[in-house]
Short mmCIF file of N, CA and C in Angstrom, two decimals:
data_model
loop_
_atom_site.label_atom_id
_atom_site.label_comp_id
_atom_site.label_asym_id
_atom_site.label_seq_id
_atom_site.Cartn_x
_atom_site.Cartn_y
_atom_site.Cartn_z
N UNK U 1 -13.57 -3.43 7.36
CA UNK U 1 -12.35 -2.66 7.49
C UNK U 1 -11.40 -3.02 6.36
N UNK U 2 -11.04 -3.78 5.80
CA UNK U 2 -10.23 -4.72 5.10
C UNK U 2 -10.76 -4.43 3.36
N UNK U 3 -11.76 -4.25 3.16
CA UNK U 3 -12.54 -3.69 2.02
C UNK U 3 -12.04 -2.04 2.04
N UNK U 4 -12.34 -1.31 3.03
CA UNK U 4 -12.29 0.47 3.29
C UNK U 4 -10.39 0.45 2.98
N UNK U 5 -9.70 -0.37 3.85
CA UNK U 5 -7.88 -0.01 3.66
C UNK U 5 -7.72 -0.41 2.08
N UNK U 6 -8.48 -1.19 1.57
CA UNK U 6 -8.14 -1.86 -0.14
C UNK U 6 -8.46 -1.05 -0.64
N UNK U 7 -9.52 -0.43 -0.10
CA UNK U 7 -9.88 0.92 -1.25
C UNK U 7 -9.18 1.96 -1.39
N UNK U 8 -8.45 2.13 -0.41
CA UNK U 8 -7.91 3.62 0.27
C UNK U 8 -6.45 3.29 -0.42
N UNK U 9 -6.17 1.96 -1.07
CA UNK U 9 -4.72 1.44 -1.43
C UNK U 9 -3.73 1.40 0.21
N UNK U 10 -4.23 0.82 1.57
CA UNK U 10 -3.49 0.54 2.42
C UNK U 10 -3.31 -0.76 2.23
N UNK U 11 -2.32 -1.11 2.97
CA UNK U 11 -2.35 -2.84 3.32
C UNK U 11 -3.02 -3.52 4.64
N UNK U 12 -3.10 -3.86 4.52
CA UNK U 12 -4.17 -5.01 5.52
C UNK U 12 -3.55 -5.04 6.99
N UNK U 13 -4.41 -5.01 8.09
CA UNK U 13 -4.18 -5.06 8.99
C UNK U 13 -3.67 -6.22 9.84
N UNK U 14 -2.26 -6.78 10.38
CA UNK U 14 -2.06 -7.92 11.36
C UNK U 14 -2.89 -9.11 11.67
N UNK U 15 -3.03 -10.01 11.74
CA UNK U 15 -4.04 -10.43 12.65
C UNK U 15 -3.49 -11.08 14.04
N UNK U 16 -2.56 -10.51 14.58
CA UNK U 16 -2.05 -10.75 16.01
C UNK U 16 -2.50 -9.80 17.08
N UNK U 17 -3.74 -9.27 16.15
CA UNK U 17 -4.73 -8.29 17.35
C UNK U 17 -3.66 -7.19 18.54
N UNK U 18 -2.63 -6.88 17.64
CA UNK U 18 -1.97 -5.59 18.40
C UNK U 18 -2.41 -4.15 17.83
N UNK U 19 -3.04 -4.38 16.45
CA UNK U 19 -3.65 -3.06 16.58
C UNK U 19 -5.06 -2.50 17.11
N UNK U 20 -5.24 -1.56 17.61
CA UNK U 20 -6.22 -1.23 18.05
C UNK U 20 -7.22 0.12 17.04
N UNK U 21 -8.40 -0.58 17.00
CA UNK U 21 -9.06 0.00 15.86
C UNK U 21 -9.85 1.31 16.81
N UNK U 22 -10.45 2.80 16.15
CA UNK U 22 -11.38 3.08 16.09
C UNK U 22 -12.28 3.52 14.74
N UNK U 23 -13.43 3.34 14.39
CA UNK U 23 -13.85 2.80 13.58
C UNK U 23 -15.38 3.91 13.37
N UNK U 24 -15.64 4.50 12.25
CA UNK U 24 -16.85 5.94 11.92
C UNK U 24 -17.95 5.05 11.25
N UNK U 25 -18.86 4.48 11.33
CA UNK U 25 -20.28 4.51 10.71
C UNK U 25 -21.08 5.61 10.67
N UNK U 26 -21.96 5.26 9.62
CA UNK U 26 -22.94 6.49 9.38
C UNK U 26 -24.28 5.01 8.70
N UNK U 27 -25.36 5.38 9.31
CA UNK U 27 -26.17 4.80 8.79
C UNK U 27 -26.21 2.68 8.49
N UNK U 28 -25.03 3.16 9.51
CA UNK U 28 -24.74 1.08 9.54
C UNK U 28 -23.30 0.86 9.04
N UNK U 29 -23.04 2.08 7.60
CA UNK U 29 -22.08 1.74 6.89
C UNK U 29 -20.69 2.08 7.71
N UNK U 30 -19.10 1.29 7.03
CA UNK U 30 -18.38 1.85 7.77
C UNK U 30 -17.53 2.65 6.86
N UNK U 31 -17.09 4.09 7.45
CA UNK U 31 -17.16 5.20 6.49
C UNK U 31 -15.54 5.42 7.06
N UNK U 32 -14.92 5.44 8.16
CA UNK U 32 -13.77 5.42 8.58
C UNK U 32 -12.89 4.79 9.35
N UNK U 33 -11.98 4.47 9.73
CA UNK U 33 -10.63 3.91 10.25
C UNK U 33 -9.78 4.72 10.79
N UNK U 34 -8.63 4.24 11.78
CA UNK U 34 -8.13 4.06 12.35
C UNK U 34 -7.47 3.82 13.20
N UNK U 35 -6.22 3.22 12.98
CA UNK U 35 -5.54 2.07 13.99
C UNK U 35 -4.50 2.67 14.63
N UNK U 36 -3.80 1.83 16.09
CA UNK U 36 -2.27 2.48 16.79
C UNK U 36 -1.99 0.66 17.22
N UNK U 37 -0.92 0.77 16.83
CA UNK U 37 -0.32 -1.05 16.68
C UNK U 37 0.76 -0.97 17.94
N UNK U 38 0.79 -1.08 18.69
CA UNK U 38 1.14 -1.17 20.00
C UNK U 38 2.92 -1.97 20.16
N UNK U 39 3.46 -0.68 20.64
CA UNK U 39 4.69 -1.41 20.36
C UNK U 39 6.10 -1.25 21.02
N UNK U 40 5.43 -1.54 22.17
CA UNK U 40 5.94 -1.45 23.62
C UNK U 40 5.89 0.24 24.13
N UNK U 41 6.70 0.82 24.00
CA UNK U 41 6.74 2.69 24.56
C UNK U 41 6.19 3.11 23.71
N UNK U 42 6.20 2.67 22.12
CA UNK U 42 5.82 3.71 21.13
C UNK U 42 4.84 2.96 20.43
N UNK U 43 3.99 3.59 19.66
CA UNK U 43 3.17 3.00 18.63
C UNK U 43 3.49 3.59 17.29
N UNK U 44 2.71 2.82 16.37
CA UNK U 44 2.62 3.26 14.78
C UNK U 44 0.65 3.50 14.40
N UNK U 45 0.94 4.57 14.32
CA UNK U 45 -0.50 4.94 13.38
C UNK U 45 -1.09 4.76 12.20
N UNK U 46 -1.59 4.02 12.23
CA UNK U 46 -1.96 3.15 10.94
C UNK U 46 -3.08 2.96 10.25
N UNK U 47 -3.09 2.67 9.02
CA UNK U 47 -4.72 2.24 8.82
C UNK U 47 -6.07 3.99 8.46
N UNK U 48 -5.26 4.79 8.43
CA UNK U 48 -6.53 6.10 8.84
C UNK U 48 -6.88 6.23 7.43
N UNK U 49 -8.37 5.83 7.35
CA UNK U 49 -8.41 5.88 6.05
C UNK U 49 -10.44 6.37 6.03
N UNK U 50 -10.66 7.13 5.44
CA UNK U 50 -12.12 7.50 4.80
C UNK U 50 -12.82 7.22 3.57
N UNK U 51 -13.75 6.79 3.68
CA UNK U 51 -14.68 6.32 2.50
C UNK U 51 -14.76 7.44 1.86
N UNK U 52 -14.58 7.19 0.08
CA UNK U 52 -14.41 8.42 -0.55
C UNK U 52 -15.31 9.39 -0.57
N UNK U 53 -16.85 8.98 -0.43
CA UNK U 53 -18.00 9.71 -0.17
C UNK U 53 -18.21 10.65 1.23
N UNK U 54 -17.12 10.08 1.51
CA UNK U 54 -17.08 10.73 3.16
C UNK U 54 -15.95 11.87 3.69
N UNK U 55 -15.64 11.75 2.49
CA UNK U 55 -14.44 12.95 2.74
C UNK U 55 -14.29 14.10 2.40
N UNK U 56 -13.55 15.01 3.31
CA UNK U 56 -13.57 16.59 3.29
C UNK U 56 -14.62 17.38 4.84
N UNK U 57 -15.33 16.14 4.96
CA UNK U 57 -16.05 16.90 6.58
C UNK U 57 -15.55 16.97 7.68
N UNK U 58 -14.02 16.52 8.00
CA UNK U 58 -13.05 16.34 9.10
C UNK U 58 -12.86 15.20 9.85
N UNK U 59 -13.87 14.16 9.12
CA UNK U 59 -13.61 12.81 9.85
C UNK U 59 -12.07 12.63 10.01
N UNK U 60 -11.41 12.42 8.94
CA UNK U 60 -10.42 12.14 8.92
C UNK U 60 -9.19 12.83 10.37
N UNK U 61 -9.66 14.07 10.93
CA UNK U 61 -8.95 14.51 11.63
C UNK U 61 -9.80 13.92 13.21
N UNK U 62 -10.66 13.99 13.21
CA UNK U 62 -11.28 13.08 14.11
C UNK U 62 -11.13 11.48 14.48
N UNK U 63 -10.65 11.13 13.90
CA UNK U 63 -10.39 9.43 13.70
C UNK U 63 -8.97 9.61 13.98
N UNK U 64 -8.25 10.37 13.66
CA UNK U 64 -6.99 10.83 14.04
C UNK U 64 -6.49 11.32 15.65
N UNK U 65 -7.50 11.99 16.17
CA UNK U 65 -7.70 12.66 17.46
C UNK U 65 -8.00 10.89 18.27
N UNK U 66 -8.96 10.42 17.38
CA UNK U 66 -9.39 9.31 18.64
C UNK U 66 -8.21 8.45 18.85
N UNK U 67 -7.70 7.81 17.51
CA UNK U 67 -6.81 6.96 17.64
C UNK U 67 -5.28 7.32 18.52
N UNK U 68 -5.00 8.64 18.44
CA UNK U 68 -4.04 9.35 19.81
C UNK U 68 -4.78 9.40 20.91
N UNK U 69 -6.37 9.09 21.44
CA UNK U 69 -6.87 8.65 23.11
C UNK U 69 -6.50 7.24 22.97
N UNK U 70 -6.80 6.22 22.03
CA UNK U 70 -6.22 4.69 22.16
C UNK U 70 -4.67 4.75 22.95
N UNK U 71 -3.99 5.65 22.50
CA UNK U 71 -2.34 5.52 22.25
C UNK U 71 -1.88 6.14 23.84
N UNK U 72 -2.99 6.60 24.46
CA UNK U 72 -3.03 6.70 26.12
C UNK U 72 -1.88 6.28 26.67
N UNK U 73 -0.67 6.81 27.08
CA UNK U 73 0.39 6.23 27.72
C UNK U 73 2.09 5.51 26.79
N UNK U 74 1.52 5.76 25.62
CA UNK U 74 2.55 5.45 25.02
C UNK U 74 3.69 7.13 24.60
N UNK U 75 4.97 6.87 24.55
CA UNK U 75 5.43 7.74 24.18
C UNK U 75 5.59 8.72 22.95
N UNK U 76 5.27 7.95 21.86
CA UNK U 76 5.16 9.05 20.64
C UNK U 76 4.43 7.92 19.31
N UNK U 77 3.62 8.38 18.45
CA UNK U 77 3.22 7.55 17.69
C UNK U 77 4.09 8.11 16.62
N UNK U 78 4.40 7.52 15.49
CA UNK U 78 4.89 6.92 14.09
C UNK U 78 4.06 6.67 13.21
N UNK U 79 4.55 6.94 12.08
CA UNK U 79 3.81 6.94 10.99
C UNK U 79 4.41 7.04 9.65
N UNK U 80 4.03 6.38 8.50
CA UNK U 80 4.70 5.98 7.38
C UNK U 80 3.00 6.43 6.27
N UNK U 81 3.71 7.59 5.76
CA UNK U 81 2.79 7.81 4.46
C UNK U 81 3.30 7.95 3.07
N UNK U 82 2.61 7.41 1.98
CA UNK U 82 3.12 8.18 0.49
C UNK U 82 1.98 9.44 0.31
N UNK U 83 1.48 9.59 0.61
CA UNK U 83 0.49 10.63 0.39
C UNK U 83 -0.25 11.93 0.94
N UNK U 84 -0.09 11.53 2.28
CA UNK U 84 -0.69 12.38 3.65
C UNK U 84 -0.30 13.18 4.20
N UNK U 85 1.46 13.09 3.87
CA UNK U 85 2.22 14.54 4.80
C UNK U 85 1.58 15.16 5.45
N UNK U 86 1.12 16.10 4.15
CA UNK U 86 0.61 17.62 4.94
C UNK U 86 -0.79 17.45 5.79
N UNK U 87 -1.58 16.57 5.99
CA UNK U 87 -2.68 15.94 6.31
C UNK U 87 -2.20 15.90 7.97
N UNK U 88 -1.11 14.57 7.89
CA UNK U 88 -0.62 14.69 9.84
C UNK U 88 0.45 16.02 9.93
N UNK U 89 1.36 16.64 9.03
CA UNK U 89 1.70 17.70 9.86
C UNK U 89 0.90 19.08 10.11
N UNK U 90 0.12 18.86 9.95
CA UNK U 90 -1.38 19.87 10.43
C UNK U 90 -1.78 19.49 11.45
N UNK U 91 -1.49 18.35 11.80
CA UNK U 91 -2.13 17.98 13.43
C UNK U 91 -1.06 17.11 14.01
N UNK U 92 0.17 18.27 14.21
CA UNK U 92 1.38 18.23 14.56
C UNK U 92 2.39 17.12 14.81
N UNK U 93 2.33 15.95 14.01
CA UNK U 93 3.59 15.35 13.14
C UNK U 93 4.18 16.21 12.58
N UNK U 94 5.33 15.53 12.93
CA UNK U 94 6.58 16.27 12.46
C UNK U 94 7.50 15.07 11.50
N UNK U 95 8.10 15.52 10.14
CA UNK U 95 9.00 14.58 9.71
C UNK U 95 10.68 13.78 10.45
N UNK U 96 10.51 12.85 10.36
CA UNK U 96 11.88 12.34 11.36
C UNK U 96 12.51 11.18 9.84
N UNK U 97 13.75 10.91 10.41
CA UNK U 97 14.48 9.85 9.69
C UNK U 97 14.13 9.05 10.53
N UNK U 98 13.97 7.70 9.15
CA UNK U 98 13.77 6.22 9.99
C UNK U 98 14.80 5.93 10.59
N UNK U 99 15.85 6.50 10.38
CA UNK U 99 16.92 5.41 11.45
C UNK U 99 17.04 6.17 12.70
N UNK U 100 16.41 7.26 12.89
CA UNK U 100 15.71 7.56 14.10
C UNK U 100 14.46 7.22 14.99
N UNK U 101 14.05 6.38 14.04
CA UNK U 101 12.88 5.28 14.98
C UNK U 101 13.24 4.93 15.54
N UNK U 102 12.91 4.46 16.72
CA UNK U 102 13.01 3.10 17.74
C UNK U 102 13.45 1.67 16.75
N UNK U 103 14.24 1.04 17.10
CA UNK U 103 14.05 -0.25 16.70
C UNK U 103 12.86 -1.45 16.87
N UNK U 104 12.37 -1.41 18.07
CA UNK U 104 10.99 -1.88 17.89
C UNK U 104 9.64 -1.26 17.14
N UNK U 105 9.82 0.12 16.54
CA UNK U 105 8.99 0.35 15.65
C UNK U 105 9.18 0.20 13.76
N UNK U 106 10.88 0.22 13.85
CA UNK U 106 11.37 -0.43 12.30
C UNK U 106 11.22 -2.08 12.25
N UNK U 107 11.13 -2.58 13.25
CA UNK U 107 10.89 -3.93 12.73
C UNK U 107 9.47 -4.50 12.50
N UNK U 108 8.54 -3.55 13.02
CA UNK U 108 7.24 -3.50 12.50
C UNK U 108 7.19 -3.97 10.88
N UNK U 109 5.91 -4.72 10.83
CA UNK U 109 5.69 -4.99 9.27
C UNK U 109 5.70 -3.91 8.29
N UNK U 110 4.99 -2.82 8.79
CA UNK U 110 5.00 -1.56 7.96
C UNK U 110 5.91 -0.90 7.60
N UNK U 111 6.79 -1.30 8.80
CA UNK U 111 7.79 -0.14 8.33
C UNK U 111 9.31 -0.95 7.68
N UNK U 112 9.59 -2.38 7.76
CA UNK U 112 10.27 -3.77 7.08
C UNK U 112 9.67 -4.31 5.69
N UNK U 113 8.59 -3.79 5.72
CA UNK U 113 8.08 -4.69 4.39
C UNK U 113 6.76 -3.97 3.45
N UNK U 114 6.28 -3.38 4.64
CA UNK U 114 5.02 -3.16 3.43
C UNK U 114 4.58 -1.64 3.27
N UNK U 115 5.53 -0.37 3.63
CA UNK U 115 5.88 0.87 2.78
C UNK U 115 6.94 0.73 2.04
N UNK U 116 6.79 1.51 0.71
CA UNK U 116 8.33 1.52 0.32
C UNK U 116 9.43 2.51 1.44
N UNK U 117 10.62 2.83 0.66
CA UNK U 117 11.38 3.43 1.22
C UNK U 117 11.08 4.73 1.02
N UNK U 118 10.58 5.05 0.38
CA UNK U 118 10.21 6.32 -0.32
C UNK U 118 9.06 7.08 0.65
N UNK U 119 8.10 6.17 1.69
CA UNK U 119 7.17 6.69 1.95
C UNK U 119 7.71 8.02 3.47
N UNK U 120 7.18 9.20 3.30
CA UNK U 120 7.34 9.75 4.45
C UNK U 120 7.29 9.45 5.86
N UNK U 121 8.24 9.52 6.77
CA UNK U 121 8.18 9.42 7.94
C UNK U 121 7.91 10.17 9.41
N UNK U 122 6.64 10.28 9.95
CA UNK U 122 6.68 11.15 10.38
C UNK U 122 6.54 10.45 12.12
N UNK U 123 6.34 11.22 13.08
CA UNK U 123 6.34 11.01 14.79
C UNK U 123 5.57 12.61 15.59
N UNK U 124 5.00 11.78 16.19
CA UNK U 124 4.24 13.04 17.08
C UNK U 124 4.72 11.97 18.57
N UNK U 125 5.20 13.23 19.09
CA UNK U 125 5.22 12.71 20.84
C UNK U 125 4.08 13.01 21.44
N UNK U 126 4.16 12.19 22.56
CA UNK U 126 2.71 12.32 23.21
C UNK U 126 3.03 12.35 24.98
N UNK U 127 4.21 12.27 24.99
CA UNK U 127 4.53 12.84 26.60
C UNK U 127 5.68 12.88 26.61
#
């Protein structure tokens, strides 16, 4: 996993085991990612990333679909991209201001330290 986010230019995942992975092989190899980092009512979506050989067949929206069944019960996931916009608002993220996050989702690492300010912010509710 940690090789696939380096490639993809993400940053590395926690190791306080709050995120929860689902994870695409093909043939042994691992071809996709992603994570929902658990964070009390709300989560952050993280980590969704495809092996370059593997992209354009819809994994990416699939790994997306699974990681919102992980997020089962939480109120809306979050998300911080430089690149993806139009990627999650196709599968209805919507852009929000960060200082409309939750405070327990801005003090997240991702969203304190390791996006810039620059990166898009987006939120999908989920009940």
């Amino acid at each position: 996993v940690a090789a696939l986010l380096c490639a993809s230019s993400l940053p590395a995942l926690p190791a306080d085991g709050r995120v929860r992975l689902v994870v695409a092989r093909q043939d042994g190899r691992l071809i996709g990612v992603a994570g929902v980092e658990d964070l009390g009512s709300w989560g952050l979506l993280r980590s969704v990333a495809v092996d370059a050989a593997s992209r354009g067949i819809g994994l990416g929206s699939t790994l997306v679909a699974a990681a919102e069944d992980l997020a089962d019960g939480l109120d809306a996931l979050y998300l911080l991209t430089t690149t993806a916009a139009p990627f999650f608002e196709a599968r209805g993220y919507v852009r929000t201001k960060r200082a409309a996050v939750p405070p327990a989702v801005r003090a997240s690492a991702e969203f304190a330290a390791l996006c810039p300010d620059s990166a898009a912010c987006l939120v999908k509710r989920l009940r």
